[in-house]
mmCIF file with all atom_site columns, C-alpha atoms in Angstrom:
data_model
loop_
_atom_site.group_PDB
_atom_site.id
_atom_site.type_symbol
_atom_site.label_atom_id
_atom_site.label_alt_id
_atom_site.label_comp_id
_atom_site.label_asym_id
_atom_site.label_entity_id
_atom_site.label_seq_id
_atom_site.pdbx_PDB_ins_code
_atom_site.Cartn_x
_atom_site.Cartn_y
_atom_site.Cartn_z
_atom_site.occupancy
_atom_site.B_iso_or_equiv
_atom_site.pdbx_formal_charge
_atom_site.auth_seq_id
_atom_site.auth_comp_id
_atom_site.auth_asym_id
_atom_site.auth_atom_id
_atom_site.pdbx_PDB_model_num
ATOM 1   C CA . ASN S 1 1   ? 47.580 70.685 105.125 1.00 0.00 ? 1   ASN S CA 1
ATOM 2   C CA . ALA S 1 2   ? 48.823 72.759 102.185 1.00 0.00 ? 2   ALA S CA 1
ATOM 3   C CA . GLY S 1 3   ? 51.705 70.437 101.171 1.00 0.00 ? 3   GLY S CA 1
ATOM 4   C CA . VAL S 1 4   ? 53.961 72.169 98.647  1.00 0.00 ? 4   VAL S CA 1
ATOM 5   C CA . THR S 1 5   ? 52.983 75.701 97.627  1.00 0.00 ? 5   THR S CA 1
ATOM 6   C CA . GLN S 1 6   ? 54.557 77.605 94.759  1.00 0.00 ? 6   GLN S CA 1
ATOM 7   C CA . THR S 1 7   ? 54.234 81.314 94.137  1.00 0.00 ? 7   THR S CA 1
ATOM 8   C CA . PRO S 1 8   ? 53.518 82.859 91.747  1.00 0.00 ? 8   PRO S CA 1
ATOM 9   C CA . LYS S 1 9   ? 51.423 80.579 89.524  1.00 0.00 ? 9   LYS S CA 1
ATOM 10  C CA . PHE S 1 10  ? 52.088 82.591 86.375  1.00 0.00 ? 10  PHE S CA 1
ATOM 11  C CA . ARG S 1 11  ? 54.607 85.240 85.410  1.00 0.00 ? 11  ARG S CA 1
ATOM 12  C CA . VAL S 1 12  ? 55.679 87.067 82.285  1.00 0.00 ? 12  VAL S CA 1
ATOM 13  C CA . LEU S 1 13  ? 59.149 88.591 82.186  1.00 0.00 ? 13  LEU S CA 1
ATOM 14  C CA . LYS S 1 14  ? 61.075 90.585 79.662  1.00 0.00 ? 14  LYS S CA 1
ATOM 15  C CA . THR S 1 15  ? 64.537 89.447 78.648  1.00 0.00 ? 15  THR S CA 1
ATOM 16  C CA . GLY S 1 16  ? 67.082 90.602 81.201  1.00 0.00 ? 16  GLY S CA 1
ATOM 17  C CA . GLN S 1 17  ? 64.638 90.996 84.084  1.00 0.00 ? 17  GLN S CA 1
ATOM 18  C CA . SER S 1 18  ? 65.107 89.097 87.305  1.00 0.00 ? 18  SER S CA 1
ATOM 19  C CA . MET S 1 19  ? 62.690 87.245 89.529  1.00 0.00 ? 19  MET S CA 1
ATOM 20  C CA . THR S 1 20  ? 62.464 84.762 92.364  1.00 0.00 ? 20  THR S CA 1
ATOM 21  C CA . LEU S 1 21  ? 60.163 81.775 92.572  1.00 0.00 ? 21  LEU S CA 1
ATOM 22  C CA . LEU S 1 22  ? 59.181 80.723 96.060  1.00 0.00 ? 22  LEU S CA 1
ATOM 23  C CA . CYS S 1 23  ? 58.513 77.183 97.184  1.00 0.00 ? 23  CYS S CA 1
ATOM 24  C CA . ALA S 1 24  ? 57.174 76.479 100.646 1.00 0.00 ? 24  ALA S CA 1
ATOM 25  C CA . GLN S 1 25  ? 56.428 73.116 102.241 1.00 0.00 ? 25  GLN S CA 1
ATOM 26  C CA . ASP S 1 26  ? 54.749 72.449 105.561 1.00 0.00 ? 26  ASP S CA 1
ATOM 27  C CA . MET S 1 27  ? 55.655 68.768 105.894 1.00 0.00 ? 27  MET S CA 1
ATOM 28  C CA . ASN S 1 28  ? 59.040 69.262 107.592 1.00 0.00 ? 28  ASN S CA 1
ATOM 29  C CA . HIS S 1 29  ? 60.757 67.608 104.627 1.00 0.00 ? 29  HIS S CA 1
ATOM 30  C CA . GLU S 1 30  ? 64.543 67.611 104.413 1.00 0.00 ? 30  GLU S CA 1
ATOM 31  C CA . TYR S 1 31  ? 64.885 67.377 100.637 1.00 0.00 ? 31  TYR S CA 1
ATOM 32  C CA . MET S 1 32  ? 63.641 69.945 98.169  1.00 0.00 ? 32  MET S CA 1
ATOM 33  C CA . TYR S 1 33  ? 63.976 70.157 94.385  1.00 0.00 ? 33  TYR S CA 1
ATOM 34  C CA . TRP S 1 34  ? 63.403 72.512 91.483  1.00 0.00 ? 34  TRP S CA 1
ATOM 35  C CA . TYR S 1 35  ? 62.494 71.033 88.089  1.00 0.00 ? 35  TYR S CA 1
ATOM 36  C CA . ARG S 1 36  ? 61.614 72.601 84.783  1.00 0.00 ? 36  ARG S CA 1
ATOM 37  C CA . GLN S 1 37  ? 59.180 70.989 82.360  1.00 0.00 ? 37  GLN S CA 1
ATOM 38  C CA . ASP S 1 38  ? 59.446 71.551 78.632  1.00 0.00 ? 38  ASP S CA 1
ATOM 39  C CA . PRO S 1 39  ? 57.472 69.845 75.839  1.00 0.00 ? 39  PRO S CA 1
ATOM 40  C CA . GLY S 1 40  ? 59.130 66.634 74.680  1.00 0.00 ? 40  GLY S CA 1
ATOM 41  C CA . MET S 1 41  ? 61.780 66.805 77.399  1.00 0.00 ? 41  MET S CA 1
ATOM 42  C CA . GLY S 1 42  ? 59.989 65.725 80.527  1.00 0.00 ? 42  GLY S CA 1
ATOM 43  C CA . LEU S 1 43  ? 61.071 67.218 83.837  1.00 0.00 ? 43  LEU S CA 1
ATOM 44  C CA . ARG S 1 44  ? 64.710 68.157 84.262  1.00 0.00 ? 44  ARG S CA 1
ATOM 45  C CA . LEU S 1 45  ? 66.334 68.856 87.601  1.00 0.00 ? 45  LEU S CA 1
ATOM 46  C CA . ILE S 1 46  ? 67.703 72.372 88.018  1.00 0.00 ? 46  ILE S CA 1
ATOM 47  C CA . HIS S 1 47  ? 68.931 72.437 91.616  1.00 0.00 ? 47  HIS S CA 1
ATOM 48  C CA . TYR S 1 48  ? 68.164 70.575 94.781  1.00 0.00 ? 48  TYR S CA 1
ATOM 49  C CA . SER S 1 49  ? 68.775 70.739 98.505  1.00 0.00 ? 49  SER S CA 1
ATOM 50  C CA . VAL S 1 50  ? 69.327 67.960 101.009 1.00 0.00 ? 50  VAL S CA 1
ATOM 51  C CA . GLY S 1 51  ? 68.775 70.147 104.042 1.00 0.00 ? 51  GLY S CA 1
ATOM 52  C CA . GLU S 1 52  ? 68.635 73.677 105.390 1.00 0.00 ? 52  GLU S CA 1
ATOM 53  C CA . GLY S 1 53  ? 71.617 75.703 104.241 1.00 0.00 ? 53  GLY S CA 1
ATOM 54  C CA . THR S 1 54  ? 72.626 73.242 101.480 1.00 0.00 ? 54  THR S CA 1
ATOM 55  C CA . THR S 1 55  ? 72.181 73.373 97.719  1.00 0.00 ? 55  THR S CA 1
ATOM 56  C CA . ALA S 1 56  ? 73.470 71.300 94.806  1.00 0.00 ? 56  ALA S CA 1
ATOM 57  C CA . LYS S 1 57  ? 73.363 71.471 91.018  1.00 0.00 ? 57  LYS S CA 1
ATOM 58  C CA . GLY S 1 58  ? 71.133 69.258 88.956  1.00 0.00 ? 58  GLY S CA 1
ATOM 59  C CA . GLU S 1 59  ? 71.089 68.581 85.213  1.00 0.00 ? 59  GLU S CA 1
ATOM 60  C CA . VAL S 1 60  ? 70.384 72.120 83.974  1.00 0.00 ? 60  VAL S CA 1
ATOM 61  C CA . PRO S 1 61  ? 71.625 74.636 86.591  1.00 0.00 ? 61  PRO S CA 1
ATOM 62  C CA . ASP S 1 62  ? 72.963 77.356 84.301  1.00 0.00 ? 62  ASP S CA 1
ATOM 63  C CA . GLY S 1 63  ? 71.174 80.687 84.586  1.00 0.00 ? 63  GLY S CA 1
ATOM 64  C CA . TYR S 1 64  ? 69.582 79.827 87.929  1.00 0.00 ? 64  TYR S CA 1
ATOM 65  C CA . ASN S 1 65  ? 70.514 80.253 91.562  1.00 0.00 ? 65  ASN S CA 1
ATOM 66  C CA . VAL S 1 66  ? 68.865 78.817 94.654  1.00 0.00 ? 66  VAL S CA 1
ATOM 67  C CA . SER S 1 67  ? 68.844 79.328 98.387  1.00 0.00 ? 67  SER S CA 1
ATOM 68  C CA . ARG S 1 68  ? 67.581 77.269 101.321 1.00 0.00 ? 68  ARG S CA 1
ATOM 69  C CA . LEU S 1 69  ? 67.886 79.604 104.296 1.00 0.00 ? 69  LEU S CA 1
ATOM 70  C CA . LYS S 1 70  ? 64.927 78.017 106.063 1.00 0.00 ? 70  LYS S CA 1
ATOM 71  C CA . LYS S 1 71  ? 64.035 74.358 106.018 1.00 0.00 ? 71  LYS S CA 1
ATOM 72  C CA . GLN S 1 72  ? 60.524 74.991 104.756 1.00 0.00 ? 72  GLN S CA 1
ATOM 73  C CA . ASN S 1 73  ? 61.492 77.319 101.891 1.00 0.00 ? 73  ASN S CA 1
ATOM 74  C CA . PHE S 1 74  ? 63.445 76.796 98.684  1.00 0.00 ? 74  PHE S CA 1
ATOM 75  C CA . LEU S 1 75  ? 63.906 79.809 96.424  1.00 0.00 ? 75  LEU S CA 1
ATOM 76  C CA . LEU S 1 76  ? 64.765 79.716 92.724  1.00 0.00 ? 76  LEU S CA 1
ATOM 77  C CA . GLY S 1 77  ? 66.223 82.874 91.240  1.00 0.00 ? 77  GLY S CA 1
ATOM 78  C CA . LEU S 1 78  ? 66.694 84.040 87.683  1.00 0.00 ? 78  LEU S CA 1
ATOM 79  C CA . GLU S 1 79  ? 69.150 86.927 87.643  1.00 0.00 ? 79  GLU S CA 1
ATOM 80  C CA . SER S 1 80  ? 68.799 87.820 83.962  1.00 0.00 ? 80  SER S CA 1
ATOM 81  C CA . ALA S 1 81  ? 65.928 86.005 82.296  1.00 0.00 ? 81  ALA S CA 1
ATOM 82  C CA . ALA S 1 82  ? 66.301 84.647 78.766  1.00 0.00 ? 82  ALA S CA 1
ATOM 83  C CA . PRO S 1 83  ? 63.640 83.325 76.360  1.00 0.00 ? 83  PRO S CA 1
ATOM 84  C CA . SER S 1 84  ? 65.184 79.844 76.766  1.00 0.00 ? 84  SER S CA 1
ATOM 85  C CA . GLN S 1 85  ? 63.970 79.926 80.369  1.00 0.00 ? 85  GLN S CA 1
ATOM 86  C CA . THR S 1 86  ? 60.347 79.991 79.269  1.00 0.00 ? 86  THR S CA 1
ATOM 87  C CA . SER S 1 87  ? 59.029 76.870 80.938  1.00 0.00 ? 87  SER S CA 1
ATOM 88  C CA . VAL S 1 88  ? 56.846 75.437 83.658  1.00 0.00 ? 88  VAL S CA 1
ATOM 89  C CA . TYR S 1 89  ? 58.736 75.186 86.919  1.00 0.00 ? 89  TYR S CA 1
ATOM 90  C CA . PHE S 1 90  ? 57.941 72.602 89.566  1.00 0.00 ? 90  PHE S CA 1
ATOM 91  C CA . CYS S 1 91  ? 59.084 72.443 93.141  1.00 0.00 ? 91  CYS S CA 1
ATOM 92  C CA . ALA S 1 92  ? 59.042 69.146 95.012  1.00 0.00 ? 92  ALA S CA 1
ATOM 93  C CA . SER S 1 93  ? 59.963 67.923 98.447  1.00 0.00 ? 93  SER S CA 1
ATOM 94  C CA . SER S 1 94  ? 60.584 64.602 100.169 1.00 0.00 ? 94  SER S CA 1
ATOM 95  C CA . ARG S 1 95  ? 61.226 63.426 103.685 1.00 0.00 ? 95  ARG S CA 1
ATOM 96  C CA . GLY S 1 96  ? 64.502 61.747 102.786 1.00 0.00 ? 96  GLY S CA 1
ATOM 97  C CA . GLN S 1 97  ? 66.436 60.308 99.879  1.00 0.00 ? 97  GLN S CA 1
ATOM 98  C CA . SER S 1 98  ? 64.939 56.850 100.218 1.00 0.00 ? 98  SER S CA 1
ATOM 99  C CA . PRO S 1 99  ? 62.579 55.992 97.372  1.00 0.00 ? 99  PRO S CA 1
ATOM 100 C CA . GLY S 1 100 ? 60.190 55.031 100.129 1.00 0.00 ? 100 GLY S CA 1
ATOM 101 C CA . SER S 1 101 ? 59.863 58.759 100.661 1.00 0.00 ? 101 SER S CA 1
ATOM 102 C CA . PRO S 1 102 ? 57.813 59.873 97.680  1.00 0.00 ? 102 PRO S CA 1
ATOM 103 C CA . LEU S 1 103 ? 58.174 63.299 96.102  1.00 0.00 ? 103 LEU S CA 1
ATOM 104 C CA . HIS S 1 104 ? 55.412 65.770 96.780  1.00 0.00 ? 104 HIS S CA 1
ATOM 105 C CA . PHE S 1 105 ? 55.032 68.306 93.996  1.00 0.00 ? 105 PHE S CA 1
ATOM 106 C CA . GLY S 1 106 ? 53.688 71.823 93.887  1.00 0.00 ? 106 GLY S CA 1
ATOM 107 C CA . ASN S 1 107 ? 51.274 72.815 91.133  1.00 0.00 ? 107 ASN S CA 1
ATOM 108 C CA . GLY S 1 108 ? 53.881 74.569 89.041  1.00 0.00 ? 108 GLY S CA 1
ATOM 109 C CA . THR S 1 109 ? 54.698 78.091 87.888  1.00 0.00 ? 109 THR S CA 1
ATOM 110 C CA . ARG S 1 110 ? 54.308 78.958 84.222  1.00 0.00 ? 110 ARG S CA 1
ATOM 111 C CA . LEU S 1 111 ? 57.008 81.458 83.273  1.00 0.00 ? 111 LEU S CA 1
ATOM 112 C CA . THR S 1 112 ? 57.142 83.220 79.923  1.00 0.00 ? 112 THR S CA 1
ATOM 113 C CA . VAL S 1 113 ? 60.163 85.291 78.952  1.00 0.00 ? 113 VAL S CA 1
ATOM 114 C CA . THR S 1 114 ? 59.626 87.614 75.992  1.00 0.00 ? 114 THR S CA 1
ATOM 115 C CA . ALA T 2 1   ? 74.608 59.013 83.403  1.00 0.00 ? 1   ALA T CA 1
ATOM 116 C CA . GLN T 2 2   ? 71.212 57.478 83.742  1.00 0.00 ? 2   GLN T CA 1
ATOM 117 C CA . THR T 2 3   ? 68.655 58.106 81.030  1.00 0.00 ? 3   THR T CA 1
ATOM 118 C CA . VAL T 2 4   ? 64.977 57.344 80.727  1.00 0.00 ? 4   VAL T CA 1
ATOM 119 C CA . THR T 2 5   ? 63.288 57.085 77.332  1.00 0.00 ? 5   THR T CA 1
ATOM 120 C CA . GLN T 2 6   ? 59.610 57.076 76.477  1.00 0.00 ? 6   GLN T CA 1
ATOM 121 C CA . SER T 2 7   ? 59.319 56.408 72.762  1.00 0.00 ? 7   SER T CA 1
ATOM 122 C CA . GLN T 2 8   ? 55.586 57.112 72.465  1.00 0.00 ? 8   GLN T CA 1
ATOM 123 C CA . PRO T 2 9   ? 54.880 60.858 72.587  1.00 0.00 ? 9   PRO T CA 1
ATOM 124 C CA . GLU T 2 10  ? 51.126 60.199 72.246  1.00 0.00 ? 10  GLU T CA 1
ATOM 125 C CA . MET T 2 11  ? 48.822 57.248 72.780  1.00 0.00 ? 11  MET T CA 1
ATOM 126 C CA . SER T 2 12  ? 45.059 56.844 72.646  1.00 0.00 ? 12  SER T CA 1
ATOM 127 C CA . VAL T 2 13  ? 42.682 54.218 73.981  1.00 0.00 ? 13  VAL T CA 1
ATOM 128 C CA . GLN T 2 14  ? 38.966 53.598 73.986  1.00 0.00 ? 14  GLN T CA 1
ATOM 129 C CA . GLU T 2 15  ? 37.188 53.828 77.282  1.00 0.00 ? 15  GLU T CA 1
ATOM 130 C CA . ALA T 2 16  ? 37.123 50.433 79.068  1.00 0.00 ? 16  ALA T CA 1
ATOM 131 C CA . GLU T 2 17  ? 39.972 49.098 76.922  1.00 0.00 ? 17  GLU T CA 1
ATOM 132 C CA . THR T 2 18  ? 43.554 48.364 77.944  1.00 0.00 ? 18  THR T CA 1
ATOM 133 C CA . VAL T 2 19  ? 46.593 50.403 76.973  1.00 0.00 ? 19  VAL T CA 1
ATOM 134 C CA . THR T 2 20  ? 50.315 49.921 77.577  1.00 0.00 ? 20  THR T CA 1
ATOM 135 C CA . LEU T 2 21  ? 52.808 52.759 77.822  1.00 0.00 ? 21  LEU T CA 1
ATOM 136 C CA . SER T 2 22  ? 56.462 51.973 77.162  1.00 0.00 ? 22  SER T CA 1
ATOM 137 C CA . CYS T 2 23  ? 59.570 53.073 79.030  1.00 0.00 ? 23  CYS T CA 1
ATOM 138 C CA . THR T 2 24  ? 63.191 52.042 78.745  1.00 0.00 ? 24  THR T CA 1
ATOM 139 C CA . TYR T 2 25  ? 66.099 53.185 80.848  1.00 0.00 ? 25  TYR T CA 1
ATOM 140 C CA . ASP T 2 26  ? 69.844 52.985 80.840  1.00 0.00 ? 26  ASP T CA 1
ATOM 141 C CA . THR T 2 27  ? 71.868 52.512 83.991  1.00 0.00 ? 27  THR T CA 1
ATOM 142 C CA . SER T 2 28  ? 74.917 50.739 85.350  1.00 0.00 ? 28  SER T CA 1
ATOM 143 C CA . GLU T 2 29  ? 73.421 50.597 88.831  1.00 0.00 ? 29  GLU T CA 1
ATOM 144 C CA . SER T 2 30  ? 71.935 47.431 90.248  1.00 0.00 ? 30  SER T CA 1
ATOM 145 C CA . ASP T 2 31  ? 69.837 48.932 93.036  1.00 0.00 ? 31  ASP T CA 1
ATOM 146 C CA . TYR T 2 32  ? 67.233 51.437 91.955  1.00 0.00 ? 32  TYR T CA 1
ATOM 147 C CA . TYR T 2 33  ? 63.553 52.287 91.810  1.00 0.00 ? 33  TYR T CA 1
ATOM 148 C CA . LEU T 2 34  ? 61.269 53.012 88.889  1.00 0.00 ? 34  LEU T CA 1
ATOM 149 C CA . PHE T 2 35  ? 58.127 55.097 88.961  1.00 0.00 ? 35  PHE T CA 1
ATOM 150 C CA . TRP T 2 36  ? 55.192 56.143 86.844  1.00 0.00 ? 36  TRP T CA 1
ATOM 151 C CA . TYR T 2 37  ? 53.742 59.609 87.461  1.00 0.00 ? 37  TYR T CA 1
ATOM 152 C CA . LYS T 2 38  ? 50.525 61.002 86.052  1.00 0.00 ? 38  LYS T CA 1
ATOM 153 C CA . GLN T 2 39  ? 50.063 64.675 85.201  1.00 0.00 ? 39  GLN T CA 1
ATOM 154 C CA . PRO T 2 40  ? 46.471 65.670 84.397  1.00 0.00 ? 40  PRO T CA 1
ATOM 155 C CA . PRO T 2 41  ? 45.624 69.058 82.845  1.00 0.00 ? 41  PRO T CA 1
ATOM 156 C CA . SER T 2 42  ? 45.678 70.553 86.351  1.00 0.00 ? 42  SER T CA 1
ATOM 157 C CA . ARG T 2 43  ? 49.513 70.124 86.194  1.00 0.00 ? 43  ARG T CA 1
ATOM 158 C CA . GLN T 2 44  ? 49.544 68.248 89.486  1.00 0.00 ? 44  GLN T CA 1
ATOM 159 C CA . MET T 2 45  ? 52.097 65.395 89.539  1.00 0.00 ? 45  MET T CA 1
ATOM 160 C CA . ILE T 2 46  ? 50.577 62.212 90.949  1.00 0.00 ? 46  ILE T CA 1
ATOM 161 C CA . LEU T 2 47  ? 52.522 59.058 91.776  1.00 0.00 ? 47  LEU T CA 1
ATOM 162 C CA . VAL T 2 48  ? 50.793 56.130 90.076  1.00 0.00 ? 48  VAL T CA 1
ATOM 163 C CA . ILE T 2 49  ? 53.008 53.154 90.843  1.00 0.00 ? 49  ILE T CA 1
ATOM 164 C CA . ARG T 2 50  ? 56.495 52.264 92.035  1.00 0.00 ? 50  ARG T CA 1
ATOM 165 C CA . GLN T 2 51  ? 58.760 49.259 91.378  1.00 0.00 ? 51  GLN T CA 1
ATOM 166 C CA . GLU T 2 52  ? 61.838 48.226 93.320  1.00 0.00 ? 52  GLU T CA 1
ATOM 167 C CA . ALA T 2 53  ? 64.510 46.767 91.037  1.00 0.00 ? 53  ALA T CA 1
ATOM 168 C CA . TYR T 2 54  ? 65.405 43.948 93.398  1.00 0.00 ? 54  TYR T CA 1
ATOM 169 C CA . LYS T 2 55  ? 61.832 42.665 93.394  1.00 0.00 ? 55  LYS T CA 1
ATOM 170 C CA . GLN T 2 56  ? 60.988 40.331 90.545  1.00 0.00 ? 56  GLN T CA 1
ATOM 171 C CA . GLN T 2 57  ? 57.255 40.589 91.130  1.00 0.00 ? 57  GLN T CA 1
ATOM 172 C CA . ASN T 2 58  ? 55.592 43.278 89.066  1.00 0.00 ? 58  ASN T CA 1
ATOM 173 C CA . ALA T 2 59  ? 53.908 46.053 91.037  1.00 0.00 ? 59  ALA T CA 1
ATOM 174 C CA . THR T 2 60  ? 50.139 46.486 90.824  1.00 0.00 ? 60  THR T CA 1
ATOM 175 C CA . GLU T 2 61  ? 47.859 49.280 91.995  1.00 0.00 ? 61  GLU T CA 1
ATOM 176 C CA . ASN T 2 62  ? 44.208 48.610 91.193  1.00 0.00 ? 62  ASN T CA 1
ATOM 177 C CA . ARG T 2 63  ? 43.850 49.061 87.398  1.00 0.00 ? 63  ARG T CA 1
ATOM 178 C CA . PHE T 2 64  ? 47.523 49.971 86.977  1.00 0.00 ? 64  PHE T CA 1
ATOM 179 C CA . SER T 2 65  ? 50.255 47.378 86.651  1.00 0.00 ? 65  SER T CA 1
ATOM 180 C CA . VAL T 2 66  ? 53.790 47.287 85.347  1.00 0.00 ? 66  VAL T CA 1
ATOM 181 C CA . ASN T 2 67  ? 55.821 44.850 83.278  1.00 0.00 ? 67  ASN T CA 1
ATOM 182 C CA . PHE T 2 68  ? 59.342 45.158 84.647  1.00 0.00 ? 68  PHE T CA 1
ATOM 183 C CA . GLN T 2 69  ? 62.030 43.466 82.578  1.00 0.00 ? 69  GLN T CA 1
ATOM 184 C CA . LYS T 2 70  ? 65.288 44.175 84.380  1.00 0.00 ? 70  LYS T CA 1
ATOM 185 C CA . ALA T 2 71  ? 67.621 42.539 81.874  1.00 0.00 ? 71  ALA T CA 1
ATOM 186 C CA . ALA T 2 72  ? 66.021 44.433 79.008  1.00 0.00 ? 72  ALA T CA 1
ATOM 187 C CA . LYS T 2 73  ? 65.837 47.628 81.125  1.00 0.00 ? 73  LYS T CA 1
ATOM 188 C CA . SER T 2 74  ? 62.201 47.992 80.271  1.00 0.00 ? 74  SER T CA 1
ATOM 189 C CA . PHE T 2 75  ? 59.392 49.254 82.505  1.00 0.00 ? 75  PHE T CA 1
ATOM 190 C CA . SER T 2 76  ? 55.990 49.492 80.838  1.00 0.00 ? 76  SER T CA 1
ATOM 191 C CA . LEU T 2 77  ? 52.727 50.632 82.416  1.00 0.00 ? 77  LEU T CA 1
ATOM 192 C CA . LYS T 2 78  ? 49.475 48.825 81.687  1.00 0.00 ? 78  LYS T CA 1
ATOM 193 C CA . ILE T 2 79  ? 46.188 50.577 82.352  1.00 0.00 ? 79  ILE T CA 1
ATOM 194 C CA . SER T 2 80  ? 43.200 48.242 82.362  1.00 0.00 ? 80  SER T CA 1
ATOM 195 C CA . ASP T 2 81  ? 39.559 49.262 81.968  1.00 0.00 ? 81  ASP T CA 1
ATOM 196 C CA . SER T 2 82  ? 40.625 52.767 80.930  1.00 0.00 ? 82  SER T CA 1
ATOM 197 C CA . GLN T 2 83  ? 38.526 55.623 82.250  1.00 0.00 ? 83  GLN T CA 1
ATOM 198 C CA . LEU T 2 84  ? 38.095 59.179 81.019  1.00 0.00 ? 84  LEU T CA 1
ATOM 199 C CA . GLY T 2 85  ? 39.906 60.378 84.137  1.00 0.00 ? 85  GLY T CA 1
ATOM 200 C CA . ASP T 2 86  ? 43.018 58.479 83.067  1.00 0.00 ? 86  ASP T CA 1
ATOM 201 C CA . ALA T 2 87  ? 43.611 61.004 80.304  1.00 0.00 ? 87  ALA T CA 1
ATOM 202 C CA . ALA T 2 88  ? 46.870 62.724 81.221  1.00 0.00 ? 88  ALA T CA 1
ATOM 203 C CA . MET T 2 89  ? 50.573 62.999 80.532  1.00 0.00 ? 89  MET T CA 1
ATOM 204 C CA . TYR T 2 90  ? 52.403 60.001 81.972  1.00 0.00 ? 90  TYR T CA 1
ATOM 205 C CA . PHE T 2 91  ? 56.033 60.156 83.000  1.00 0.00 ? 91  PHE T CA 1
ATOM 206 C CA . CYS T 2 92  ? 58.364 57.273 83.694  1.00 0.00 ? 92  CYS T CA 1
ATOM 207 C CA . ALA T 2 93  ? 61.071 58.046 86.251  1.00 0.00 ? 93  ALA T CA 1
ATOM 208 C CA . TYR T 2 94  ? 64.162 56.417 87.726  1.00 0.00 ? 94  TYR T CA 1
ATOM 209 C CA . LYS T 2 95  ? 65.998 56.838 91.025  1.00 0.00 ? 95  LYS T CA 1
ATOM 210 C CA . VAL T 2 96  ? 69.114 55.186 92.339  1.00 0.00 ? 96  VAL T CA 1
ATOM 211 C CA . THR T 2 97  ? 68.358 53.787 95.765  1.00 0.00 ? 97  THR T CA 1
ATOM 212 C CA . SER T 2 98  ? 71.342 55.554 97.307  1.00 0.00 ? 98  SER T CA 1
ATOM 213 C CA . GLY T 2 99  ? 70.704 58.832 95.494  1.00 0.00 ? 99  GLY T CA 1
ATOM 214 C CA . SER T 2 100 ? 68.393 61.772 95.955  1.00 0.00 ? 100 SER T CA 1
ATOM 215 C CA . ARG T 2 101 ? 67.636 62.635 92.329  1.00 0.00 ? 101 ARG T CA 1
ATOM 216 C CA . LEU T 2 102 ? 64.702 61.514 90.226  1.00 0.00 ? 102 LEU T CA 1
ATOM 217 C CA . THR T 2 103 ? 65.299 61.323 86.455  1.00 0.00 ? 103 THR T CA 1
ATOM 218 C CA . PHE T 2 104 ? 62.246 61.604 84.202  1.00 0.00 ? 104 PHE T CA 1
ATOM 219 C CA . GLY T 2 105 ? 61.443 60.432 80.702  1.00 0.00 ? 105 GLY T CA 1
ATOM 220 C CA . GLU T 2 106 ? 59.991 62.708 78.038  1.00 0.00 ? 106 GLU T CA 1
ATOM 221 C CA . GLY T 2 107 ? 56.384 61.806 78.785  1.00 0.00 ? 107 GLY T CA 1
ATOM 222 C CA . THR T 2 108 ? 53.523 60.124 76.921  1.00 0.00 ? 108 THR T CA 1
ATOM 223 C CA . GLN T 2 109 ? 50.268 62.004 76.387  1.00 0.00 ? 109 GLN T CA 1
ATOM 224 C CA . LEU T 2 110 ? 47.369 59.577 76.834  1.00 0.00 ? 110 LEU T CA 1
ATOM 225 C CA . THR T 2 111 ? 43.961 60.329 75.337  1.00 0.00 ? 111 THR T CA 1
ATOM 226 C CA . VAL T 2 112 ? 40.925 58.295 76.391  1.00 0.00 ? 112 VAL T CA 1
ATOM 227 C CA . ASN T 2 113 ? 38.130 58.257 73.828  1.00 0.00 ? 113 ASN T CA 1
ATOM 228 C CA . PRO T 2 114 ? 34.523 57.770 75.004  1.00 0.00 ? 114 PRO T CA 1
#
C-alpha cells in the first residue's frame, strides 16, 4: 500500500518556468490538500479539494493552480515560478473532514526556484 | 481566523529526561481538535497525539502526553523518557470539527542529546 505518493521529489526551476507537481493516493480518500513548508512558518495550506472535480483556496493560493480531475490525483501547478515559491511542498489526503479521519502525508517535494 | 503559535523554535533534552513543548492557539470556536505531528529528517509527517476540545481528560500515547488548558488556549506536549529517535521537528495543529482545514504552528526543533 503506497499511501500518498508525490512526484517529483526534487526540482530546480528558473524564474518564469512552469511545472506541475503530482500527488497520487491509493486509499480512496475524498479530501486532498497541498501545503508548503517554509522555515519558521510551519505548513501553510495552498489549495485543497473535498472531492473529485472540486477545488478551494487555502491560506496562500496566489501563484498556484490545482486540478482534481480524478479522485486519486491532485495536481499543483506553477505557471510562472518565482524565487518566493522555493519551498518544500507536501500533499496530504484524508477520508473525510472529521478529525477522526487523520491526514496522510506524502514525503514532500523540494522545489528551488533560481 | 484561527492561529497556532509555537514560541520555542528549538528545544533540547538529555536522553531519558522529560521535555515539554509549548503551543498556544487562538479561536472563537468551541468545538475543535488539536494535534501534535512529528517530522523527522526523512520529512515524513507523523501524527503523534490528538485531543478533542470537548474532552477534559488529557490525551496520552505511551511516552507522549498533552496538557490541554482550554480556557488558556494552551496545548503543550510532554515527552517522557526521551529517546534519540524523538529528535525531530514537532508541529502543533488545530482543526475545527466542522471544517476540513488543518492549521499548523511554526514548529519546534527538538534535539535529543545522548
